[in-house]
PDB file of C-alpha atoms in Angstrom:
ATOM      1  CA  MET N   1       0.000   0.000   0.000  1.00  0.00           C
ATOM      2  CA  SER N   2       2.625   2.389  -0.691  1.00  0.00           C
ATOM      3  CA  LEU N   3       2.882   4.611  -3.660  1.00  0.00           C
ATOM      4  CA  ARG N   4       5.996   5.457  -5.430  1.00  0.00           C
ATOM      5  CA  ARG N   5       6.494   9.139  -6.042  1.00  0.00           C
ATOM      6  CA  ASN N   6       9.675  10.797  -6.891  1.00  0.00           C
ATOM      7  CA  GLY N   7      11.520   7.613  -6.317  1.00  0.00           C
ATOM      8  CA  SER N   8      10.615   7.154  -2.598  1.00  0.00           C
ATOM      9  CA  LEU N   9       8.068   5.242  -0.621  1.00  0.00           C
ATOM     10  CA  LYS N  10       5.489   7.165   1.303  1.00  0.00           C
ATOM     11  CA  HIS N  11       3.805   5.402   4.234  1.00  0.00           C
ATOM     12  CA  LYS N  12       0.366   6.173   5.553  1.00  0.00           C
ATOM     13  CA  SER N  13       0.613   8.119   8.797  1.00  0.00           C
ATOM     14  CA  ARG N  14      -0.523   6.234  11.856  1.00  0.00           C
ATOM     15  CA  ALA N  15      -2.636   7.793  14.649  1.00  0.00           C
ATOM     16  CA  GLY N  16      -1.519   7.486  18.297  1.00  0.00           C
ATOM     17  CA  PHE N  17       0.866   8.744  20.944  1.00  0.00           C
ATOM     18  CA  THR N  18       4.568   8.259  21.162  1.00  0.00           C
ATOM     19  CA  LEU N  19       6.141   6.749  24.245  1.00  0.00           C
ATOM     20  CA  VAL N  20       7.489  10.155  25.292  1.00  0.00           C
ATOM     21  CA  GLU N  21       4.019  11.704  25.075  1.00  0.00           C
ATOM     22  CA  LEU N  22       2.553   8.897  27.215  1.00  0.00           C
ATOM     23  CA  VAL N  23       5.216   9.322  29.917  1.00  0.00           C
ATOM     24  CA  ILE N  24       4.705  13.096  30.018  1.00  0.00           C
ATOM     25  CA  GLY N  25       0.921  12.591  30.275  1.00  0.00           C
ATOM     26  CA  ILE N  26       1.251  10.109  33.151  1.00  0.00           C
ATOM     27  CA  VAL N  27       3.632  12.398  35.066  1.00  0.00           C
ATOM     28  CA  THR N  28       1.292  15.387  34.551  1.00  0.00           C
ATOM     29  CA  LEU N  29      -1.710  13.356  35.717  1.00  0.00           C
ATOM     30  CA  GLY N  30       0.234  12.219  38.802  1.00  0.00           C
ATOM     31  CA  ILE N  31       1.118  15.803  39.722  1.00  0.00           C
ATOM     32  CA  ALA N  32      -2.492  16.947  39.220  1.00  0.00           C
ATOM     33  CA  LEU N  33      -3.847  14.137  41.425  1.00  0.00           C
ATOM     34  CA  SER N  34      -1.264  14.964  44.105  1.00  0.00           C
ATOM     35  CA  VAL N  35      -2.430  18.585  44.157  1.00  0.00           C
ATOM     36  CA  LEU N  36      -6.086  17.509  44.358  1.00  0.00           C
ATOM     37  CA  THR N  37      -5.358  15.047  47.145  1.00  0.00           C
ATOM     38  CA  ALA N  38      -3.304  17.537  49.164  1.00  0.00           C
ATOM     39  CA  LEU N  39      -5.370  20.691  48.709  1.00  0.00           C
ATOM     40  CA  VAL N  40      -8.855  20.219  47.327  1.00  0.00           C
ATOM     41  CA  PHE N  41     -10.135  16.989  48.886  1.00  0.00           C
ATOM     42  CA  PRO N  42      -9.483  18.082  52.529  1.00  0.00           C
ATOM     43  CA  GLN N  43     -11.379  21.311  51.820  1.00  0.00           C
ATOM     44  CA  ALA N  44     -14.346  19.295  50.590  1.00  0.00           C
ATOM     45  CA  ARG N  45     -14.381  17.417  53.896  1.00  0.00           C
ATOM     46  CA  GLN N  46     -14.297  20.700  55.819  1.00  0.00           C
ATOM     47  CA  SER N  47     -17.206  22.063  53.820  1.00  0.00           C
ATOM     48  CA  THR N  48     -19.552  20.067  56.063  1.00  0.00           C
ATOM     49  CA  VAL N  49     -18.319  21.848  59.215  1.00  0.00           C
ATOM     50  CA  PRO N  50     -20.537  24.963  58.832  1.00  0.00           C
ATOM     51  CA  PHE N  51     -23.541  22.731  58.152  1.00  0.00           C
ATOM     52  CA  GLN N  52     -22.835  20.688  61.309  1.00  0.00           C
ATOM     53  CA  GLN N  53     -22.338  23.870  63.337  1.00  0.00           C
ATOM     54  CA  MET N  54     -25.684  25.185  62.098  1.00  0.00           C
ATOM     55  CA  LYS N  55     -27.405  21.952  63.144  1.00  0.00           C
ATOM     56  CA  ALA N  56     -25.667  22.119  66.545  1.00  0.00           C
ATOM     57  CA  ALA N  57     -26.937  25.686  66.976  1.00  0.00           C
ATOM     58  CA  GLN N  58     -30.480  24.588  66.139  1.00  0.00           C
ATOM     59  CA  LEU N  59     -30.327  21.708  68.597  1.00  0.00           C
ATOM     60  CA  GLY N  60     -28.707  23.803  71.341  1.00  0.00           C
ATOM     61  CA  GLN N  61     -31.197  26.636  70.928  1.00  0.00           C
ATOM     62  CA  SER N  62     -34.180  24.295  70.971  1.00  0.00           C
ATOM     63  CA  LEU N  63     -32.953  22.675  74.210  1.00  0.00           C
ATOM     64  CA  LEU N  64     -32.349  26.099  75.772  1.00  0.00           C
ATOM     65  CA  ASP N  65     -35.838  27.232  74.732  1.00  0.00           C
ATOM     66  CA  GLU N  66     -37.373  24.135  76.299  1.00  0.00           C
ATOM     67  CA  ILE N  67     -35.444  24.637  79.550  1.00  0.00           C
ATOM     68  CA  LEU N  68     -36.045  28.398  79.800  1.00  0.00           C
ATOM     69  CA  ASN N  69     -39.795  27.849  79.497  1.00  0.00           C
ATOM     70  CA  LYS N  70     -39.779  26.028  82.841  1.00  0.00           C
ATOM     71  CA  ALA N  71     -40.051  27.550  86.321  1.00  0.00           C
ATOM     72  CA  PHE N  72     -36.943  28.826  88.104  1.00  0.00           C
ATOM     73  CA  ASP N  73     -37.132  26.288  90.920  1.00  0.00           C
ATOM     74  CA  GLU N  74     -39.256  23.438  92.248  1.00  0.00           C
ATOM     75  CA  GLN N  75     -40.287  25.780  95.084  1.00  0.00           C
ATOM     76  CA  SER N  76     -41.314  28.573  92.659  1.00  0.00           C
ATOM     77  CA  ILE N  77     -43.907  26.630  90.725  1.00  0.00           C
ATOM     78  CA  ARG N  78     -46.879  27.704  92.812  1.00  0.00           C
ATOM     79  CA  PRO N  79     -48.764  30.248  90.661  1.00  0.00           C
ATOM     80  CA  GLY N  80     -49.441  33.539  92.410  1.00  0.00           C
ATOM     81  CA  ALA N  81     -47.271  32.604  95.380  1.00  0.00           C
ATOM     82  CA  LEU N  82     -44.019  34.125  96.564  1.00  0.00           C
ATOM     83  CA  ARG N  83     -40.805  33.155  94.883  1.00  0.00           C
ATOM     84  CA  CYS N  84     -38.381  30.891  96.671  1.00  0.00           C
ATOM     85  CA  ASP N  85     -35.824  32.714  98.854  1.00  0.00           C
ATOM     86  CA  GLU N  86     -38.102  35.748  99.070  1.00  0.00           C
ATOM     87  CA  ASN N  87     -39.059  37.270 102.443  1.00  0.00           C
ATOM     88  CA  VAL N  88     -36.326  35.628 104.505  1.00  0.00           C
ATOM     89  CA  GLY N  89     -37.445  35.217 108.120  1.00  0.00           C
ATOM     90  CA  GLU N  90     -41.152  35.500 107.308  1.00  0.00           C
ATOM     91  CA  PRO N  91     -43.589  32.634 108.034  1.00  0.00           C
ATOM     92  CA  ASP N  92     -44.238  32.096 104.320  1.00  0.00           C
ATOM     93  CA  PHE N  93     -40.500  31.845 103.491  1.00  0.00           C
ATOM     94  CA  VAL N  94     -39.576  28.940 101.212  1.00  0.00           C
ATOM     95  CA  ALA N  95     -35.930  28.278 100.401  1.00  0.00           C
ATOM     96  CA  CYS N  96     -34.818  27.531  96.857  1.00  0.00           C
ATOM     97  CA  THR N  97     -33.324  24.135  96.082  1.00  0.00           C
ATOM     98  CA  SER N  98     -29.695  23.983  97.223  1.00  0.00           C
ATOM     99  CA  GLN N  99     -26.882  23.566  94.692  1.00  0.00           C
ATOM    100  CA  SER N 100     -26.189  20.036  95.943  1.00  0.00           C
ATOM    101  CA  ASN N 101     -29.825  19.013  95.375  1.00  0.00           C
ATOM    102  CA  LEU N 102     -30.219  20.328  91.826  1.00  0.00           C
ATOM    103  CA  GLY N 103     -31.485  17.658  89.477  1.00  0.00           C
ATOM    104  CA  SER N 104     -34.623  15.937  88.373  1.00  0.00           C
ATOM    105  CA  GLU N 105     -37.350  14.995  90.807  1.00  0.00           C
ATOM    106  CA  GLU N 106     -39.412  13.635  87.909  1.00  0.00           C
ATOM    107  CA  SER N 107     -38.916  10.295  86.195  1.00  0.00           C
ATOM    108  CA  ALA N 108     -39.405  11.423  82.582  1.00  0.00           C
ATOM    109  CA  ARG N 109     -38.223  14.478  80.688  1.00  0.00           C
ATOM    110  CA  SER N 110     -41.790  15.214  79.616  1.00  0.00           C
ATOM    111  CA  GLU N 111     -42.620  15.775  83.314  1.00  0.00           C
ATOM    112  CA  TYR N 112     -39.774  18.236  84.014  1.00  0.00           C
ATOM    113  CA  ASN N 113     -41.313  21.379  85.486  1.00  0.00           C
ATOM    114  CA  ASP N 114     -38.362  23.519  86.561  1.00  0.00           C
ATOM    115  CA  VAL N 115     -34.946  24.513  85.221  1.00  0.00           C
ATOM    116  CA  ASP N 116     -32.818  22.387  87.530  1.00  0.00           C
ATOM    117  CA  ASP N 117     -34.652  19.190  86.530  1.00  0.00           C
ATOM    118  CA  PHE N 118     -32.420  19.315  83.454  1.00  0.00           C
ATOM    119  CA  HIS N 119     -29.192  19.359  85.538  1.00  0.00           C
ATOM    120  CA  GLU N 120     -26.816  16.561  84.445  1.00  0.00           C
ATOM    121  CA  LEU N 121     -29.143  15.505  81.618  1.00  0.00           C
ATOM    122  CA  GLU N 122     -27.250  13.443  79.011  1.00  0.00           C
ATOM    123  CA  LEU N 123     -28.936  12.776  75.681  1.00  0.00           C
ATOM    124  CA  SER N 124     -27.519  10.324  73.148  1.00  0.00           C
ATOM    125  CA  ILE N 125     -28.635  10.306  69.525  1.00  0.00           C
ATOM    126  CA  SER N 126     -31.415   7.806  70.223  1.00  0.00           C
ATOM    127  CA  GLN N 127     -32.733   9.957  73.110  1.00  0.00           C
ATOM    128  CA  LEU N 128     -32.899  13.229  71.187  1.00  0.00           C
ATOM    129  CA  GLU N 129     -36.529  14.169  70.734  1.00  0.00           C
ATOM    130  CA  ASP N 130     -38.619  17.285  70.406  1.00  0.00           C
ATOM    131  CA  THR N 131     -41.035  18.463  73.095  1.00  0.00           C
ATOM    132  CA  LEU N 132     -43.784  16.321  71.568  1.00  0.00           C
ATOM    133  CA  GLY N 133     -41.672  13.179  71.969  1.00  0.00           C
ATOM    134  CA  ARG N 134     -40.829  12.685  68.286  1.00  0.00           C
ATOM    135  CA  SER N 135     -37.360  11.315  67.575  1.00  0.00           C
ATOM    136  CA  LEU N 136     -34.777  13.697  66.118  1.00  0.00           C
ATOM    137  CA  GLU N 137     -32.385  10.865  65.275  1.00  0.00           C
ATOM    138  CA  PRO N 138     -32.812  11.096  61.470  1.00  0.00           C
ATOM    139  CA  PHE N 139     -31.983  14.815  61.530  1.00  0.00           C
ATOM    140  CA  PHE N 140     -29.115  14.829  64.041  1.00  0.00           C
ATOM    141  CA  THR N 141     -27.170  11.642  63.349  1.00  0.00           C
ATOM    142  CA  GLY N 142     -23.920  11.642  65.318  1.00  0.00           C
ATOM    143  CA  PHE N 143     -24.956  14.441  67.699  1.00  0.00           C
ATOM    144  CA  SER N 144     -25.388  14.208  71.469  1.00  0.00           C
ATOM    145  CA  ALA N 145     -26.252  16.741  74.163  1.00  0.00           C
ATOM    146  CA  SER N 146     -25.596  17.348  77.841  1.00  0.00           C
ATOM    147  CA  VAL N 147     -26.999  19.964  80.213  1.00  0.00           C
ATOM    148  CA  ARG N 148     -25.529  21.520  83.343  1.00  0.00           C
ATOM    149  CA  VAL N 149     -27.413  23.912  85.669  1.00  0.00           C
ATOM    150  CA  PHE N 150     -25.925  25.842  88.598  1.00  0.00           C
ATOM    151  CA  TYR N 151     -26.439  28.992  90.677  1.00  0.00           C
ATOM    152  CA  ASP N 152     -24.471  31.994  89.393  1.00  0.00           C
ATOM    153  CA  ALA N 153     -25.568  35.166  91.202  1.00  0.00           C
ATOM    154  CA  ASP N 154     -22.568  37.231  90.032  1.00  0.00           C
ATOM    155  CA  LEU N 155     -22.981  36.094  86.381  1.00  0.00           C
ATOM    156  CA  SER N 156     -19.345  34.953  86.239  1.00  0.00           C
ATOM    157  CA  GLY N 157     -19.999  31.586  84.615  1.00  0.00           C
ATOM    158  CA  THR N 158     -18.809  29.694  87.692  1.00  0.00           C
ATOM    159  CA  VAL N 159     -20.698  27.940  90.471  1.00  0.00           C
ATOM    160  CA  ASN N 160     -21.427  30.193  93.456  1.00  0.00           C
ATOM    161  CA  THR N 161     -20.332  28.890  96.828  1.00  0.00           C
ATOM    162  CA  SER N 162     -21.765  31.662  99.027  1.00  0.00           C
ATOM    163  CA  THR N 163     -24.899  31.513 101.162  1.00  0.00           C
ATOM    164  CA  PRO N 164     -28.150  30.331  99.524  1.00  0.00           C
ATOM    165  CA  GLN N 165     -29.762  33.785  99.762  1.00  0.00           C
ATOM    166  CA  ASP N 166     -26.911  35.252  97.707  1.00  0.00           C
ATOM    167  CA  THR N 167     -26.965  32.517  95.096  1.00  0.00           C
ATOM    168  CA  ALA N 168     -30.655  32.096  94.371  1.00  0.00           C
ATOM    169  CA  LEU N 169     -30.922  35.088  92.028  1.00  0.00           C
ATOM    170  CA  PHE N 170     -29.782  33.386  88.814  1.00  0.00           C
ATOM    171  CA  LYS N 171     -29.225  29.897  87.485  1.00  0.00           C
ATOM    172  CA  ARG N 172     -26.855  29.396  84.581  1.00  0.00           C
ATOM    173  CA  ILE N 173     -27.877  26.759  82.054  1.00  0.00           C
ATOM    174  CA  GLU N 174     -25.131  25.300  79.868  1.00  0.00           C
ATOM    175  CA  VAL N 175     -26.080  23.075  76.957  1.00  0.00           C
ATOM    176  CA  THR N 176     -23.163  21.255  75.333  1.00  0.00           C
ATOM    177  CA  ILE N 177     -23.724  19.727  71.912  1.00  0.00           C
ATOM    178  CA  GLN N 178     -21.193  17.174  70.707  1.00  0.00           C
ATOM    179  CA  LEU N 179     -20.918  17.152  66.913  1.00  0.00           C
ATOM    180  CA  PRO N 180     -20.194  14.070  64.774  1.00  0.00           C
ATOM    181  CA  ASP N 181     -16.534  15.156  64.427  1.00  0.00           C
ATOM    182  CA  ASN N 182     -16.258  15.116  68.279  1.00  0.00           C
ATOM    183  CA  SER N 183     -15.999  18.899  68.530  1.00  0.00           C
ATOM    184  CA  GLU N 184     -18.273  20.634  71.021  1.00  0.00           C
ATOM    185  CA  ALA N 185     -20.529  23.667  70.865  1.00  0.00           C
ATOM    186  CA  VAL N 186     -21.541  25.191  74.205  1.00  0.00           C
ATOM    187  CA  PHE N 187     -24.639  27.365  74.567  1.00  0.00           C
ATOM    188  CA  SER N 188     -25.544  29.105  77.812  1.00  0.00           C
ATOM    189  CA  ALA N 189     -28.336  31.233  79.211  1.00  0.00           C
ATOM    190  CA  TYR N 190     -29.470  32.565  82.569  1.00  0.00           C
ATOM    191  CA  ARG N 191     -32.820  32.024  84.247  1.00  0.00           C
ATOM    192  CA  GLY N 192     -33.642  34.607  86.878  1.00  0.00           C
ATOM    193  CA  ASN N 193     -35.702  34.146  90.035  1.00  0.00           C
ATOM    194  CA  TYR N 194     -38.568  36.384  88.968  1.00  0.00           C
TER     195      TYR N 194
END
């Protein structure tokens, strides 16, 4: 299949790459994949962090809302009555719950009626539910929550150790949300004795 022109043979050109072109292509592809692996792929993994933080904020805020809608203390639940630790020395004086006795008096979360019932509450993914008792597990996979409540009359963020009458003004509520990547988001609020 060659034609003779001007006394020489002319071959049909063949399509394809030379060995040098293949080696250069493989080296270039290797460098490009190295750059993607080192720079781009880790950024893609971190792109979920803001989404997880947003979900943690939603969960933390909903727990804080639920807690803040409860009475200040077990002794303050009586509607129309005096608050606990009010009118010291009077016959109708009722002391607020002491720091050492904070915690739930009720057996189920749906029965919690004051802020300190939530003290030392630990919620795993299977226990996360809304106030109507519906599971939040499909929406918050990998999340967990814990709650801490303590007296903080001086609003310093630390437990007060002074006399009960000085400490019963405010309770600090700290909700800690553990994210799927094991980082934590802490949300806090104060509930006043009013």
